[in-house]
C-alpha cells in the first residue's frame, strides 16, 4: 500500500487520531507527551501512530498535511494542529467539548 493511501486510511478509520513520537504510554518527546496527556484527560477513545516506527509516514505526512511538525492531531479527517494548539484548546475547554461530541457521534454509528 502506498504511504499516502496508508495515511488516508489511518485518518479515515480513526475519528480521533494522534501522530506522535512514541506511544501514549511511553511518549518519546515532550511535545507528544503533553499533547497525548491532553487527549487522555478528555477521556475519549483515540488512535495513535508512532511515527518513529513508521519512517514512511514520518516522511510523507508533513507534506500531505502541510504541517511540518509532530505531534499532529486529526479529528474526523481534519488536522486540528500540534501540541500548542491542542493545549490551548484544552485549557479553554474547547478540546474536551469537541472530542466528546465526536466520540459520541461515532459511538452511535458503531
Coordinates of N, CA, C and O in Angstrom, one line a residue:
X1 N 0.8 -1.2 0.0 CA 0.0 0.0 0.0 C 0.9 1.2 0.0 O 1.9 1.3 0.7
X2 N 0.5 2.2 -0.8 CA 1.3 3.4 -0.9 C 1.2 4.2 0.5 O 0.1 4.1 1.1
X3 N 2.2 4.9 0.8 CA 2.2 5.6 2.1 C 1.0 6.6 2.2 O 0.4 6.6 3.3
X4 N 0.8 7.3 1.2 CA -0.3 8.3 1.2 C -1.7 7.6 1.4 O -2.5 8.1 2.2
X5 N -1.9 6.4 0.8 CA -3.1 5.6 1.0 C -3.2 5.2 2.4 O -4.3 5.2 3.0
X6 N -2.0 4.7 3.0 CA -2.0 4.3 4.4 C -2.4 5.4 5.3 O -3.2 5.2 6.2
X7 N -1.9 6.6 5.1 CA -2.2 7.8 5.9 C -3.7 8.1 5.8 O -4.3 8.3 6.9
X8 N -4.2 8.1 4.6 CA -5.6 8.4 4.5 C -6.5 7.4 5.1 O -7.5 7.7 5.8
X9 N -6.1 6.1 5.1 CA -6.8 5.0 5.7 C -6.8 5.2 7.2 O -7.8 5.1 7.9
X10 N -5.6 5.5 7.8 CA -5.5 5.7 9.2 C -6.4 6.9 9.7 O -7.1 6.8 10.7
X11 N -6.4 8.0 8.9 CA -7.2 9.1 9.3 C -8.7 8.8 9.2 O -9.5 9.3 10.0
X12 N -9.1 8.1 8.2 CA -10.5 7.7 8.0 C -11.0 6.8 9.1 O -12.1 6.9 9.5
X13 N -10.1 5.8 9.4 CA -10.6 4.7 10.4 C -10.6 5.2 11.8 O -11.2 4.6 12.7
X14 N -9.9 6.3 12.1 CA -9.8 6.8 13.5 C -10.4 8.2 13.6 O -9.8 9.2 13.2
X15 N -11.6 8.3 14.2 CA -12.2 9.6 14.3 C -11.3 10.6 15.0 O -11.3 11.8 14.7
X16 N -10.6 10.1 16.0 CA -9.6 10.9 16.7 C -8.3 10.2 16.7 O -8.2 9.1 17.1
X17 N -7.3 10.9 16.1 CA -6.0 10.2 15.8 C -4.9 11.2 16.1 O -4.9 12.4 15.8
X18 N -3.8 10.7 16.8 CA -2.6 11.5 17.0 C -1.4 10.8 16.4 O -1.2 9.6 16.6
X19 N -0.7 11.5 15.5 CA 0.6 11.1 15.0 C 1.6 11.6 16.0 O 1.7 12.8 16.2
X20 N 2.3 10.7 16.6 CA 3.2 11.2 17.7 C 4.5 10.4 17.7 O 4.7 9.4 17.0
X21 N 5.5 10.9 18.5 CA 6.7 10.2 18.7 C 6.5 9.3 19.9 O 6.3 9.8 21.0
X22 N 6.6 8.0 19.7 CA 6.4 7.1 20.8 C 4.9 6.7 20.9 O 4.2 6.7 19.9
X23 N 4.5 6.2 22.1 CA 3.1 5.8 22.3 C 2.5 6.5 23.4 O 3.2 7.2 24.2
X24 N 1.1 6.5 23.6 CA 0.5 7.2 24.7 C 1.1 6.8 26.1 O 1.3 7.6 26.9
X25 N 1.5 5.5 26.2 CA 2.0 5.1 27.5 C 3.5 5.4 27.6 O 4.0 5.6 28.7
X26 N 4.2 5.6 26.5 CA 5.6 5.9 26.5 C 6.0 6.9 25.4 O 6.6 6.6 24.4
X27 N 5.6 8.2 25.6 CA 5.9 9.2 24.6 C 7.4 9.4 24.5 O 8.1 9.3 25.5
X28 N 7.9 9.7 23.3 CA 9.3 9.8 23.1 C 9.8 11.3 22.9 O 10.9 11.5 22.6
X29 N 8.9 12.2 23.2 CA 9.3 13.6 23.2 C 8.3 14.4 24.0 O 7.2 14.0 24.2
X30 N 8.7 15.5 24.5 CA 7.9 16.3 25.4 C 6.6 16.8 24.8 O 5.6 16.9 25.4
X31 N 6.7 17.2 23.5 CA 5.5 17.8 22.8 C 4.5 16.7 22.7 O 3.3 16.9 22.9
X32 N 4.9 15.5 22.3 CA 4.0 14.3 22.1 C 3.4 14.0 23.5 O 2.2 13.7 23.6
X33 N 4.2 14.0 24.5 CA 3.8 13.7 25.9 C 2.7 14.7 26.3 O 1.6 14.2 26.9
X34 N 2.9 16.0 26.1 CA 1.9 17.0 26.5 C 0.6 16.8 25.7 O -0.5 16.9 26.3
X35 N 0.7 16.6 24.4 CA -0.5 16.5 23.6 C -1.3 15.3 23.9 O -2.5 15.3 24.0
X36 N -0.6 14.2 24.1 CA -1.3 12.9 24.4 C -1.9 13.0 25.8 O -3.0 12.4 26.0
X37 N -1.3 13.7 26.7 CA -1.9 13.8 28.0 C -3.2 14.6 28.0 O -4.2 14.2 28.6
X38 N -3.2 15.6 27.1 CA -4.5 16.4 27.0 C -5.6 15.5 26.4 O -6.7 15.5 26.8
X39 N -5.2 14.6 25.4 CA -6.2 13.7 24.8 C -6.7 12.7 25.8 O -7.9 12.5 25.9
X40 N -5.8 12.1 26.6 CA -6.1 11.2 27.6 C -7.1 11.8 28.7 O -8.1 11.2 29.1
X41 N -6.8 13.0 29.0 CA -7.6 13.7 30.0 C -9.0 14.0 29.5 O -9.9 14.3 30.3
X42 N -9.2 14.0 28.2 CA -10.6 14.2 27.6 C -11.4 12.9 27.8 O -12.6 12.9 27.6
X43 N -10.8 11.8 28.1 CA -11.5 10.5 28.4 C -12.3 10.0 27.2 O -13.5 9.7 27.4
X44 N -11.7 10.1 26.0 CA -12.4 9.5 24.9 C -11.4 8.6 24.2 O -10.2 8.8 24.3
X45 N -11.9 7.6 23.4 CA -11.0 6.7 22.7 C -10.4 7.4 21.6 O -11.0 8.3 20.9
X46 N -9.1 7.2 21.3 CA -8.4 7.7 20.2 C -7.4 6.8 19.7 O -6.9 5.9 20.4
X47 N -7.0 6.9 18.4 CA -6.0 6.1 17.8 C -4.6 6.9 17.8 O -4.6 8.1 18.0
X48 N -3.6 6.1 17.7 CA -2.3 6.8 17.5 C -1.4 6.0 16.6 O -1.6 4.9 16.3
X49 N -0.5 6.8 16.0 CA 0.5 6.2 15.1 C 1.9 6.7 15.6 O 2.1 7.9 15.7
X50 N 2.8 5.8 15.9 CA 4.1 6.1 16.4 C 5.0 6.3 15.1 O 5.3 5.4 14.4
X51 N 5.3 7.6 14.8 CA 6.0 7.9 13.6 C 7.4 7.5 13.7 O 8.1 7.4 12.6
X52 N 8.0 7.2 14.9 CA 9.3 6.6 15.0 C 9.4 5.2 14.4 O 10.4 4.7 14.0
X53 N 8.2 4.5 14.5 CA 8.2 3.1 13.9 C 7.8 3.1 12.5 O 7.8 2.1 11.8
X54 N 7.4 4.2 11.9 CA 6.9 4.3 10.6 C 7.6 5.5 9.8 O 7.0 6.6 9.7
X55 N 8.8 5.2 9.4 CA 9.6 6.3 8.7 C 8.9 6.8 7.5 O 9.0 8.0 7.2
X56 N 8.1 5.9 6.8 CA 7.4 6.4 5.6 C 6.4 7.4 5.9 O 6.2 8.5 5.3
X57 N 5.6 7.2 7.0 CA 4.6 8.1 7.4 C 5.2 9.4 7.9 O 4.8 10.5 7.6
X58 N 6.3 9.3 8.6 CA 7.0 10.4 9.2 C 7.5 11.3 8.0 O 7.5 12.5 8.1
X59 N 7.9 10.7 6.9 CA 8.4 11.5 5.8 C 7.3 12.1 5.0 O 7.4 13.2 4.5
X60 N 6.2 11.4 4.8 CA 5.1 11.9 3.9 C 4.1 12.7 4.6 O 3.5 13.6 3.9
X61 N 3.7 12.5 5.8 CA 2.6 13.2 6.5 C 2.8 14.7 6.5 O 1.8 15.4 6.2
X62 N 4.0 15.2 6.8 CA 4.1 16.7 6.8 C 3.7 17.3 5.4 O 3.1 18.4 5.4
X63 N 4.1 16.7 4.3 CA 3.7 17.2 3.0 C 2.2 17.1 2.8 O 1.6 18.0 2.3
X64 N 1.6 15.9 3.1 CA 0.2 15.7 3.0 C -0.6 16.7 3.8 O -1.6 17.3 3.3
X65 N -0.2 16.9 5.1 CA -0.9 17.7 6.0 C -0.6 19.2 5.8 O -1.3 20.1 6.3
X66 N 0.5 19.5 5.2 CA 1.0 20.9 5.1 C 1.3 21.4 6.5 O 1.0 22.5 6.8
X67 N 1.8 20.5 7.3 CA 2.1 20.8 8.7 C 3.5 20.1 9.0 O 3.5 18.9 9.0
X68 N 4.5 20.9 9.3 CA 5.9 20.3 9.3 C 6.3 19.5 10.6 O 7.2 18.7 10.5
X69 N 5.5 19.6 11.7 CA 6.0 19.1 12.9 C 5.0 18.0 13.5 O 3.9 17.9 13.0
X70 N 5.5 17.3 14.5 CA 4.8 16.3 15.2 C 4.8 16.7 16.7 O 5.7 17.3 17.1
X71 N 3.7 16.4 17.4 CA 2.6 15.6 17.1 C 1.6 16.3 16.2 O 1.7 17.5 16.0
X72 N 0.7 15.5 15.5 CA -0.4 16.1 14.7 C -1.7 15.4 15.2 O -1.7 14.2 15.3
X73 N -2.7 16.2 15.5 CA -3.9 15.6 16.0 C -5.0 15.8 14.9 O -5.1 16.9 14.4
X74 N -5.6 14.7 14.5 CA -6.6 14.7 13.4 C -7.9 14.3 14.1 O -8.0 13.4 14.8
X75 N -9.0 15.1 13.7 CA -10.3 14.8 14.2 C -11.3 14.7 13.0 O -11.4 15.7 12.3
X76 N -11.9 13.6 12.8 CA -12.8 13.4 11.7 C -12.2 13.8 10.4 O -12.8 14.5 9.6
X77 N -11.0 13.4 10.2 CA -10.3 13.6 8.9 C -9.7 15.0 8.7 O -9.2 15.3 7.6
X78 N -9.8 15.8 9.7 CA -9.3 17.2 9.6 C -8.2 17.4 10.6 O -8.3 17.1 11.8
X79 N -7.1 18.0 10.1 CA -6.0 18.3 11.0 C -6.4 19.5 11.9 O -6.8 20.5 11.5
X80 N -6.3 19.2 13.2 CA -6.6 20.2 14.2 C -5.3 21.0 14.6 O -5.4 22.2 14.7
X81 N -4.2 20.3 14.7 CA -3.0 21.1 14.9 C -2.0 20.2 15.7 O -2.1 19.0 15.8
X82 N -1.0 20.9 16.3 CA 0.0 20.3 17.0 C -0.1 20.5 18.5 O -1.2 20.9 19.0
X83 N 0.9 20.4 19.2 CA 0.9 20.4 20.7 C 0.4 21.8 21.2 O -0.5 21.8 22.1
X84 N 0.9 22.9 20.7 CA 0.5 24.2 21.2 C -1.0 24.4 21.0 O -1.7 24.9 22.0
X85 N -1.5 24.1 19.9 CA -2.9 24.3 19.6 C -3.8 23.4 20.5 O -4.8 23.9 21.0
X86 N -3.4 22.2 20.6 CA -4.1 21.2 21.4 C -4.2 21.7 22.9 O -5.2 21.7 23.5
X87 N -3.0 22.2 23.4 CA -3.0 22.6 24.8 C -3.9 23.9 25.0 O -4.6 24.0 26.0
X88 N -3.8 24.8 24.0 CA -4.7 26.0 24.1 C -6.1 25.6 24.1 O -6.9 26.1 24.9
X89 N -6.5 24.7 23.2 CA -7.9 24.2 23.1 C -8.3 23.5 24.4 O -9.4 23.7 24.9
X90 N -7.4 22.7 25.0 CA -7.7 22.0 26.2 C -7.9 23.0 27.4 O -8.9 22.9 28.1
X91 N -7.0 24.0 27.5 CA -7.1 24.9 28.6 C -8.4 25.8 28.5 O -8.9 26.2 29.5
X92 N -8.8 26.0 27.3 CA -10.1 26.8 27.0 C -11.3 25.9 27.2 O -12.4 26.5 27.1
X93 N -11.1 24.6 27.3 CA -12.3 23.7 27.4 C -12.9 23.3 26.0 O -13.8 22.5 26.0
X94 N -12.3 23.8 24.9 CA -12.8 23.5 23.6 C -12.5 22.1 23.2 O -13.3 21.4 22.5
X95 N -11.3 21.6 23.5 CA -10.9 20.2 23.1 C -11.8 19.2 23.7 O -12.3 18.3 23.0
X96 N -12.1 19.3 25.0 CA -13.0 18.3 25.7 C -14.4 18.3 25.0 O -14.9 17.2 24.7
X97 N -14.9 19.5 24.7 CA -16.2 19.5 24.0 C -16.2 18.9 22.7 O -17.0 18.0 22.3
X98 N -15.2 19.3 21.9 CA -15.1 18.7 20.5 C -14.9 17.2 20.5 O -15.7 16.5 19.8
X99 N -14.0 16.7 21.3 CA -13.7 15.3 21.3 C -14.9 14.4 21.9 O -15.2 13.4 21.4
X100 N -15.6 15.0 22.9 CA -16.7 14.2 23.5 C -17.8 14.2 22.4 O -18.5 13.1 22.3
X101 N -18.1 15.2 21.7 CA -19.1 15.2 20.6 C -18.7 14.2 19.5 O -19.6 13.4 19.1
X102 N -17.5 14.2 19.1 CA -17.0 13.3 18.1 C -17.1 11.8 18.6 O -17.6 11.0 17.9
X103 N -16.7 11.6 19.8 CA -16.7 10.2 20.3 C -18.2 9.8 20.4 O -18.5 8.6 20.1
X104 N -19.1 10.6 20.9 CA -20.5 10.3 21.0 C -21.1 10.0 19.6 O -21.8 9.0 19.4
X105 N -20.8 10.8 18.6 CA -21.3 10.6 17.3 C -20.8 9.3 16.7 O -21.6 8.5 16.1
X106 N -19.6 8.9 16.9 CA -19.0 7.7 16.4 C -19.5 6.4 17.2 O -19.5 5.3 16.6
X107 N -19.8 6.6 18.4 CA -20.3 5.5 19.2 C -21.7 5.1 18.7 O -22.0 4.0 18.6
X108 N -22.5 6.1 18.3 CA -23.8 5.9 17.8 C -23.8 5.2 16.4 O -24.6 4.4 16.1
X109 N -22.7 5.5 15.6 CA -22.6 4.9 14.3 C -22.1 3.5 14.4 O -22.4 2.7 13.5
X110 N -21.4 3.2 15.4 CA -20.8 1.8 15.5 C -21.8 0.7 15.8 O -22.9 0.9 16.2

